[in-house]
Coordinates of C-alpha atoms in Angstrom, one line a residue:
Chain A
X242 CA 200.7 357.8 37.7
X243 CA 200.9 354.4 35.4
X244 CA 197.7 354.1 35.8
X245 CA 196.3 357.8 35.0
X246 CA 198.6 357.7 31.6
X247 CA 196.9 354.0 31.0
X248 CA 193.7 355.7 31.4
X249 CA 194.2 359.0 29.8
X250 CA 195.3 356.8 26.6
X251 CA 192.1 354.8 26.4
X252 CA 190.2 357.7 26.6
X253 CA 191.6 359.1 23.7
X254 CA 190.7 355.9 21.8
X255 CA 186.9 355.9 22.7
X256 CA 184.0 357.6 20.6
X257 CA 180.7 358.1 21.3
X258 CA 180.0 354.8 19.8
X259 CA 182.6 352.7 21.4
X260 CA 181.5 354.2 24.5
X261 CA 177.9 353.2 23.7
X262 CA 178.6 349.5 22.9
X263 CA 180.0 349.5 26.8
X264 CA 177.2 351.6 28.2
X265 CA 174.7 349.4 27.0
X266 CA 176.6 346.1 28.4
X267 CA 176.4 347.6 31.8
X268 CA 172.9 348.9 32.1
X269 CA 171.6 345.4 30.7
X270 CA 173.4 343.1 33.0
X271 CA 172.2 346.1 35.6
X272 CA 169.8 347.9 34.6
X273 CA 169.3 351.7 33.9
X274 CA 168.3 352.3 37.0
X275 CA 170.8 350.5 39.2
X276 CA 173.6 351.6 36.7
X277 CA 175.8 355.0 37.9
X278 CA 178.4 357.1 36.3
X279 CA 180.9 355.8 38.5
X280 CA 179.7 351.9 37.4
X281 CA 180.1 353.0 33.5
X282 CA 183.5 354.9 34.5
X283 CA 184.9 351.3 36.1
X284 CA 183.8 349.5 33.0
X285 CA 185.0 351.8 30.3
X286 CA 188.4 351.8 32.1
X287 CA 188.0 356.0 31.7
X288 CA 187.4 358.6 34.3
X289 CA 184.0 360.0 34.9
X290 CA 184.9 363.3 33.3
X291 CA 186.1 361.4 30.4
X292 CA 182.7 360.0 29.5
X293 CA 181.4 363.6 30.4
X294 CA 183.5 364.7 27.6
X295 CA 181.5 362.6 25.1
X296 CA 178.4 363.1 26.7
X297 CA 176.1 365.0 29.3
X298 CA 175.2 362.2 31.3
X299 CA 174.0 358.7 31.7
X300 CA 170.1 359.8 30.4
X301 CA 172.0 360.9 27.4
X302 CA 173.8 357.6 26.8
X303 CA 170.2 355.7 27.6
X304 CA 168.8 358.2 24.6
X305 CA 171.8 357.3 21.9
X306 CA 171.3 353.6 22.6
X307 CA 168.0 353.0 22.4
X308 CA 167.9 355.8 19.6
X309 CA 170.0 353.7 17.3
X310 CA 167.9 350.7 17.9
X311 CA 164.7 353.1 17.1
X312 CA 166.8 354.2 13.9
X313 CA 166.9 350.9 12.7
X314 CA 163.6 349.6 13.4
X315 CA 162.0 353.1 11.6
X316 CA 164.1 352.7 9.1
X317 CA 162.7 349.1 7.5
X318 CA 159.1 350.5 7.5
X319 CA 161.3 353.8 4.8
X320 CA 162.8 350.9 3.1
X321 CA 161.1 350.5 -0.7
X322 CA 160.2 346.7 0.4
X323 CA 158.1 347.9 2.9
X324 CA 156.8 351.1 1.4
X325 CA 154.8 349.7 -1.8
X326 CA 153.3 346.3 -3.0
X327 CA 150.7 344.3 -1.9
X328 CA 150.3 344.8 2.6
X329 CA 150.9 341.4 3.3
X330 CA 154.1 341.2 1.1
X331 CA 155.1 344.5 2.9
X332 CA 154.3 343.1 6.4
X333 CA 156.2 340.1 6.0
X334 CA 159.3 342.2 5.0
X335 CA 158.8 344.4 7.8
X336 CA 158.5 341.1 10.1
X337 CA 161.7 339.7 8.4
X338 CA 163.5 343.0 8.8
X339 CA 162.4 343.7 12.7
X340 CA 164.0 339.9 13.5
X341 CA 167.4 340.6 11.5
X342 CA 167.9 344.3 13.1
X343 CA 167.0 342.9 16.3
X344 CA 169.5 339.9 15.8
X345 CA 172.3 342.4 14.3
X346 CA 171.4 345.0 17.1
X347 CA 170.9 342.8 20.0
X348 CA 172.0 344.9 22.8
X349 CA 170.3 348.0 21.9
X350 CA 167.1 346.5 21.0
X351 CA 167.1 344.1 24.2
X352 CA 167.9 347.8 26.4
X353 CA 165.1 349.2 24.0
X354 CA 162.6 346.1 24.9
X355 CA 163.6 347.0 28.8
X356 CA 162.4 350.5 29.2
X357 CA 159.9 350.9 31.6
X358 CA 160.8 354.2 33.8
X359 CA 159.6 357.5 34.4
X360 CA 162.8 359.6 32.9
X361 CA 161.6 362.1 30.0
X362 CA 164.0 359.3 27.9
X363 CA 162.5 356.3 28.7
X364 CA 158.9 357.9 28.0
X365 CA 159.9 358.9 24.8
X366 CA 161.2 355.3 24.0
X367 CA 158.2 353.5 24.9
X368 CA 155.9 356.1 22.9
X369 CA 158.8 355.6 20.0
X370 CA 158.2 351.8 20.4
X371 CA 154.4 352.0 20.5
X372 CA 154.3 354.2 17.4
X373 CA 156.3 351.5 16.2
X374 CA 154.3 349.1 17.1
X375 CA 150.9 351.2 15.9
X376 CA 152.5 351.5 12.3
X377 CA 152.9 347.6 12.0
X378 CA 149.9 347.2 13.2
X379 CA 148.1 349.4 10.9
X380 CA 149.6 347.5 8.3
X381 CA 148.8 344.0 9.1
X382 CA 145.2 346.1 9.1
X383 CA 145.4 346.8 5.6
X384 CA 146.6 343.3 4.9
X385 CA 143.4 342.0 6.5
X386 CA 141.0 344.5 4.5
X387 CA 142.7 343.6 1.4
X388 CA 141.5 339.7 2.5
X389 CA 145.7 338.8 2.5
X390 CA 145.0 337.4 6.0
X391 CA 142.8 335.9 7.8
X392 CA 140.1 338.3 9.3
X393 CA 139.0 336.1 12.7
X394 CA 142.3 337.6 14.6
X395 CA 142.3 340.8 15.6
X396 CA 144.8 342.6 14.4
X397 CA 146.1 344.6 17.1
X398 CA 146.3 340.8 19.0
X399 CA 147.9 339.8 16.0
X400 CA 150.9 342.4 16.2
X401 CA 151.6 341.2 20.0
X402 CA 151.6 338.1 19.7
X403 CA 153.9 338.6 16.4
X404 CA 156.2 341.0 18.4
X405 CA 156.3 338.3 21.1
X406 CA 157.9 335.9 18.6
X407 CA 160.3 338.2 17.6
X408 CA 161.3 340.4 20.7
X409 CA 161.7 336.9 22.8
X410 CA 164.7 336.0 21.0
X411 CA 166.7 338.4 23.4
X412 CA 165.7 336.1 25.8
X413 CA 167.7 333.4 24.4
X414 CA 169.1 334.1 21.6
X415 CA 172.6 335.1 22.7
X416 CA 172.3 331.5 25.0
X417 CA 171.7 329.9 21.9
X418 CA 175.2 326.9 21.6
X419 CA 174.4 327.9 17.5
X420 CA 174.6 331.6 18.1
X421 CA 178.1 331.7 16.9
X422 CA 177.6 330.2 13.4
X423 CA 176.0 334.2 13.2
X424 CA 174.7 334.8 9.4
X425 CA 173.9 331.0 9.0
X426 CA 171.7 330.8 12.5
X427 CA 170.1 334.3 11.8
X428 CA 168.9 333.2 8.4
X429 CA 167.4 330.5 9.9
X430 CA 165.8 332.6 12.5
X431 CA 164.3 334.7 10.1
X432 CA 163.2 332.3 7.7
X433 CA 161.1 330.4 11.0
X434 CA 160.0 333.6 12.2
X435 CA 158.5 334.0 8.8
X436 CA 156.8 330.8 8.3
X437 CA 155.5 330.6 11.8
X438 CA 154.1 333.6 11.5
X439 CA 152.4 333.4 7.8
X440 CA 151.6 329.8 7.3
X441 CA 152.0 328.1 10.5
X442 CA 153.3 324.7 11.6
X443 CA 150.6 322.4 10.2
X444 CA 151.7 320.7 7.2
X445 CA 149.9 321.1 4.3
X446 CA 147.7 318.6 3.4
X447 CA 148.0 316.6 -0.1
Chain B
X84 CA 148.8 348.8 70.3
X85 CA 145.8 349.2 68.3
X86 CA 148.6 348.6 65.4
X87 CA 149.3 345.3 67.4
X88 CA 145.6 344.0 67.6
X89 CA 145.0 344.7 64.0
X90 CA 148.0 343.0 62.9
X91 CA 147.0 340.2 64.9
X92 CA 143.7 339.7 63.6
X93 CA 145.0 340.1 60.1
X94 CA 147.7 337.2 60.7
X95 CA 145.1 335.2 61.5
X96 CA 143.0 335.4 58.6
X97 CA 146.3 334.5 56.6
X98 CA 146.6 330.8 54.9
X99 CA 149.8 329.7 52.9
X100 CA 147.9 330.8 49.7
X101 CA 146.9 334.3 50.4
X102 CA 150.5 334.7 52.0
X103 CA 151.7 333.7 48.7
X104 CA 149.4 336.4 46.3
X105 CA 150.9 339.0 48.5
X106 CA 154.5 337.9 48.3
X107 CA 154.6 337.2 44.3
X108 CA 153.0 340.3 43.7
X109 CA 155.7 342.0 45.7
X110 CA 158.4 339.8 44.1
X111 CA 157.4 340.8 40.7
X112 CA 157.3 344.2 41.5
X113 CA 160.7 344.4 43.3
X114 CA 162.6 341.4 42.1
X115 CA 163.6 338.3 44.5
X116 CA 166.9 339.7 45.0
X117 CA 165.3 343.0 46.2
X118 CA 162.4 341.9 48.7
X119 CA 163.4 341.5 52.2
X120 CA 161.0 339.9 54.5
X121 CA 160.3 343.2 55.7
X122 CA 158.7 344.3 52.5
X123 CA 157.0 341.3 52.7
X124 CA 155.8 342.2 56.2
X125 CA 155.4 345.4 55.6
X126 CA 152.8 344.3 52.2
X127 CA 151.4 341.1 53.7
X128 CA 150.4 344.2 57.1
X129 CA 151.4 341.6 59.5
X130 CA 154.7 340.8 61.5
X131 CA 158.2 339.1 60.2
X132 CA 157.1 336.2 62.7
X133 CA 153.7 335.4 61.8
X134 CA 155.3 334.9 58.2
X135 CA 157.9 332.7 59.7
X136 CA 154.7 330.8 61.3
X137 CA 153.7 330.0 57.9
X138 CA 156.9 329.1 55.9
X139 CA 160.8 328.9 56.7
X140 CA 161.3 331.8 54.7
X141 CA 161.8 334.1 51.2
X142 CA 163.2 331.0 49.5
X143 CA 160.4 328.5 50.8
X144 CA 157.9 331.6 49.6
X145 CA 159.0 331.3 46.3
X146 CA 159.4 327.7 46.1
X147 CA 155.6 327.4 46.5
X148 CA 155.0 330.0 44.0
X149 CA 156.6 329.0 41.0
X150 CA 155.7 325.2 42.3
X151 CA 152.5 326.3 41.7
X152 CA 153.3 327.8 38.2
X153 CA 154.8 324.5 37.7
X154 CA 152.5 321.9 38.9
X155 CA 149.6 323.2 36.6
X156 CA 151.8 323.2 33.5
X157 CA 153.2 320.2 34.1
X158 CA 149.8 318.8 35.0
X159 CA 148.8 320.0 31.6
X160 CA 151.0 317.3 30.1
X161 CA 149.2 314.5 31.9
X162 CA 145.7 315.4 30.4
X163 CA 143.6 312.9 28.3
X164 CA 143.9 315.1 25.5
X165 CA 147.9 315.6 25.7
X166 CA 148.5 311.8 26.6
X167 CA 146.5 310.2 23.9
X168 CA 145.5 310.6 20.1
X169 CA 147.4 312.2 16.9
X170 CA 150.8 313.8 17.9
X171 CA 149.8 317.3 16.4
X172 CA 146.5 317.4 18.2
X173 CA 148.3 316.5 21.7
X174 CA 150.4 319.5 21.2
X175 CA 147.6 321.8 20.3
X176 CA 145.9 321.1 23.3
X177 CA 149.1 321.4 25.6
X178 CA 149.6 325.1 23.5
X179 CA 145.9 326.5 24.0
X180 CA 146.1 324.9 28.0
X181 CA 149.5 326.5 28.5
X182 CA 148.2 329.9 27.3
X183 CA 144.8 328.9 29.6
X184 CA 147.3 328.6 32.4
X185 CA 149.5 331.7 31.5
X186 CA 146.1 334.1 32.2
X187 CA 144.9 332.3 35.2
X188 CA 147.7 331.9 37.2
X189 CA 149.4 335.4 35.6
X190 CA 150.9 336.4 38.9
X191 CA 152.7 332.8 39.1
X192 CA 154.2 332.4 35.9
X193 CA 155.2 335.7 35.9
X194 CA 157.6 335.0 38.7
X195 CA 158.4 331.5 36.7
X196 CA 159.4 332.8 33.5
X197 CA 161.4 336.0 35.7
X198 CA 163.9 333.6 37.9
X199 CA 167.4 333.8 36.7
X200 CA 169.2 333.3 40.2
X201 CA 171.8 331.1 41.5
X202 CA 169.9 330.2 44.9
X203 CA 168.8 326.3 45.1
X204 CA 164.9 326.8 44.5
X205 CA 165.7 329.3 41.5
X206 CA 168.2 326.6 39.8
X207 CA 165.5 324.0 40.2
X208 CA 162.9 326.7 39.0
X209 CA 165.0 327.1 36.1
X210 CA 165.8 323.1 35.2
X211 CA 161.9 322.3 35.9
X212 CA 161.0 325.2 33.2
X213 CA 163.6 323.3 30.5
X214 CA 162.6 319.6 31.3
X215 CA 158.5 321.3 30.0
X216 CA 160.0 322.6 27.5
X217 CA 162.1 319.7 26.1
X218 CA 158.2 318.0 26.6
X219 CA 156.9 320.0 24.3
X220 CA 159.7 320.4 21.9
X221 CA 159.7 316.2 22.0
X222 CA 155.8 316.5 21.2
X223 CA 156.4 318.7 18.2
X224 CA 159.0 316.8 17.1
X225 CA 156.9 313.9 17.1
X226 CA 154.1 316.3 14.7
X227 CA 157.1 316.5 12.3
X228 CA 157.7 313.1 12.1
X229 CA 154.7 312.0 11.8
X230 CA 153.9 314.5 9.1
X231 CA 151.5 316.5 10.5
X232 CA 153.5 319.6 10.9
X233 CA 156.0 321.2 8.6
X234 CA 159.7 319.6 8.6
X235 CA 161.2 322.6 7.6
X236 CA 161.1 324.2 11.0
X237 CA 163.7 322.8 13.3
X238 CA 161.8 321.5 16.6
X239 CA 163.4 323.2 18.9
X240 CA 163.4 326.8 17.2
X241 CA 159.8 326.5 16.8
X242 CA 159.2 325.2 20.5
X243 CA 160.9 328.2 21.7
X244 CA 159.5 331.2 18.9
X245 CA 156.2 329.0 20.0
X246 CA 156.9 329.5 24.0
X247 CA 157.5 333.6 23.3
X248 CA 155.1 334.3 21.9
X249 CA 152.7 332.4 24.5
X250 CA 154.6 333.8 27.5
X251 CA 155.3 337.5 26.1
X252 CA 151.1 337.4 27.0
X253 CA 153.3 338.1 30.6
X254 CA 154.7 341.2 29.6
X255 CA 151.1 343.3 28.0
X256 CA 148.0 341.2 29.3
X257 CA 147.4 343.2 32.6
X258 CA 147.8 346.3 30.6
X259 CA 145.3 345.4 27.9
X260 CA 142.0 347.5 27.9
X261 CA 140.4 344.2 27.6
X262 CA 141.9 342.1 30.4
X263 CA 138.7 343.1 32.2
X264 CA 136.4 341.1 30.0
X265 CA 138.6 338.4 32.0
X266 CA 137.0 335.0 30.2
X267 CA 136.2 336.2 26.9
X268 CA 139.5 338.0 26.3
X269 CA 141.1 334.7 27.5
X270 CA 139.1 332.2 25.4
X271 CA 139.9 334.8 22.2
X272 CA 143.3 335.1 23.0
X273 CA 144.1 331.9 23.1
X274 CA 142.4 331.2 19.9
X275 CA 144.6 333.7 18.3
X276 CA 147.1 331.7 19.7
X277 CA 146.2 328.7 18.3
X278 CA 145.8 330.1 15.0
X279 CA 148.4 331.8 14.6
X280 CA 150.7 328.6 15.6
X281 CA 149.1 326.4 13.8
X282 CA 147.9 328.1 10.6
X283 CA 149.8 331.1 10.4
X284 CA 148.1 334.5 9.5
X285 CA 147.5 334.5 5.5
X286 CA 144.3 334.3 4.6
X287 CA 143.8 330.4 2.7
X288 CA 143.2 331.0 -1.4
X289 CA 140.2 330.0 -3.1

């Protein structure tokens, strides 16, 4: 009975998004897959038909997290910065933007970066990503045309490799003993991500 | 026993190394944690004791595997042309032979870069992978003192944005339309690689 009252009163102070933040704990230390309703029940500290009062299952949960990292990754390529100017100014803010949402957003985008299954969710995330992905790459395209960058890398090449920068800091990142000096570290992120990526590490010379 | 007879022939045309392609492609499919050495019979077609005429076991399997992963990149440090000459050309060579490795020996560094386990051989996988890392990092931080690479990267950040972006190649290169042009899409790639490190992407003025 002490416990029931314990849990009806934490239900009552989840919302969809509190919810989400645990959801997306759980299926990255286990997976989407390997993750049930009962695991996600044990970790929210709420009954299953608690969670089924926020939401209609655990495909649902996968679609609201990895939608709100797909939210904020779409919405640098709306924002002015990345929407006029010269390409290559607007690729480097979209490459500056992608590593501070995915630094601000970790969990969702490292859940996002995960996807590989065969639910109708997960195949609508990785075509989300790859449009993504298709859009940047387009733009680096027009950056090349417009003889901004270099024209002996291919530019579809060019976008992995750049994503491979970037997405790899979910990798480590959270490791990282600097991670908690938070704005200071990510600045610094950002900033190397930037220079790797547009002028390399060779000094200049003279 | 016409299963029997086949399985016996096919154990004998088994060595340690083909044993070994079978296993890592199974462990990359299904994890470590979630191959038994019956999956392993069941892939490699041949019984649980001709495997254990070969090796002690799934931990002495992947031992050899990511040895192998780590004996040609840590052989990679101990070439002419990453032991000798200007700091910044040592590490060029040891980031174009490290992607060179990555595509030939996919299967192997796959498994390397995926060990996150608490068994003995995946801790020593895991320490191996840092001590060529702090190699390289120590290189590039040589480059920067010497002046031959930018000093407004911190080494270490740039070794690891560096190392994702040459082992997210793990992640896409089987799936790329061109992974069948095997040697030219390797020699270009790691060009791109190069370049991109090195140089960066925007196009040099005048």
């Amino acid at each position: 009975m002490v416990d029931n009252s314990r849990t009806q009163q934490r239900r009552d102070s989840y919302t969809v998004d509190t919810l989400l933040a645990v959801t997306v704990r759980v299926f990255n230390e286990r997976g989407y897959d390997g993750t049930s309703m009962e695991d996600l029940s044990r970790a929210a500290g709420i009954t299953k038909s608690s969670i089924y009062h926020h939401v209609r299952g655990k495909e649902e949960l996968l679609r609201l997290a990895v939608g709100r990292a797909l939210d904020h990754l779409f919405g640098i390529l709306d924002e002015p910065a990345a929407a006029g100017g010269p390409p290559v100014d607007r690729l480097e803010h979209v490459v500056r933007r992608t590593t501070e949402v995915l630094l601000a957003e970790l969990p969702y985008v490292t859940l996002l970066l995960r996807v590989r299954g065969n639910t109708g969710t997960e195949q609508w995330a990785l075509q989300r990503r790859r449009e993504f992905d298709q859009q940047v790459s387009a733009l680096l395209a027009e950056a090349v045309a417009a003889g901004e960058l270099r024209s002996d890398v291919d530019p579809r090449l060019a976008t992995r490799l750049l994503f491979g920068m970037i997405n790899s800091l979910v990798e480590w990142y959270r490791d990282d003993p600097d991670a908690d000096l938070a704005d200071t570290a990510a600045r610094h992120i950002v900033d190397a991500v930037s220079t790797l990526a547009f002028s390399g590490l060779r000094a200049k010379r003279g």
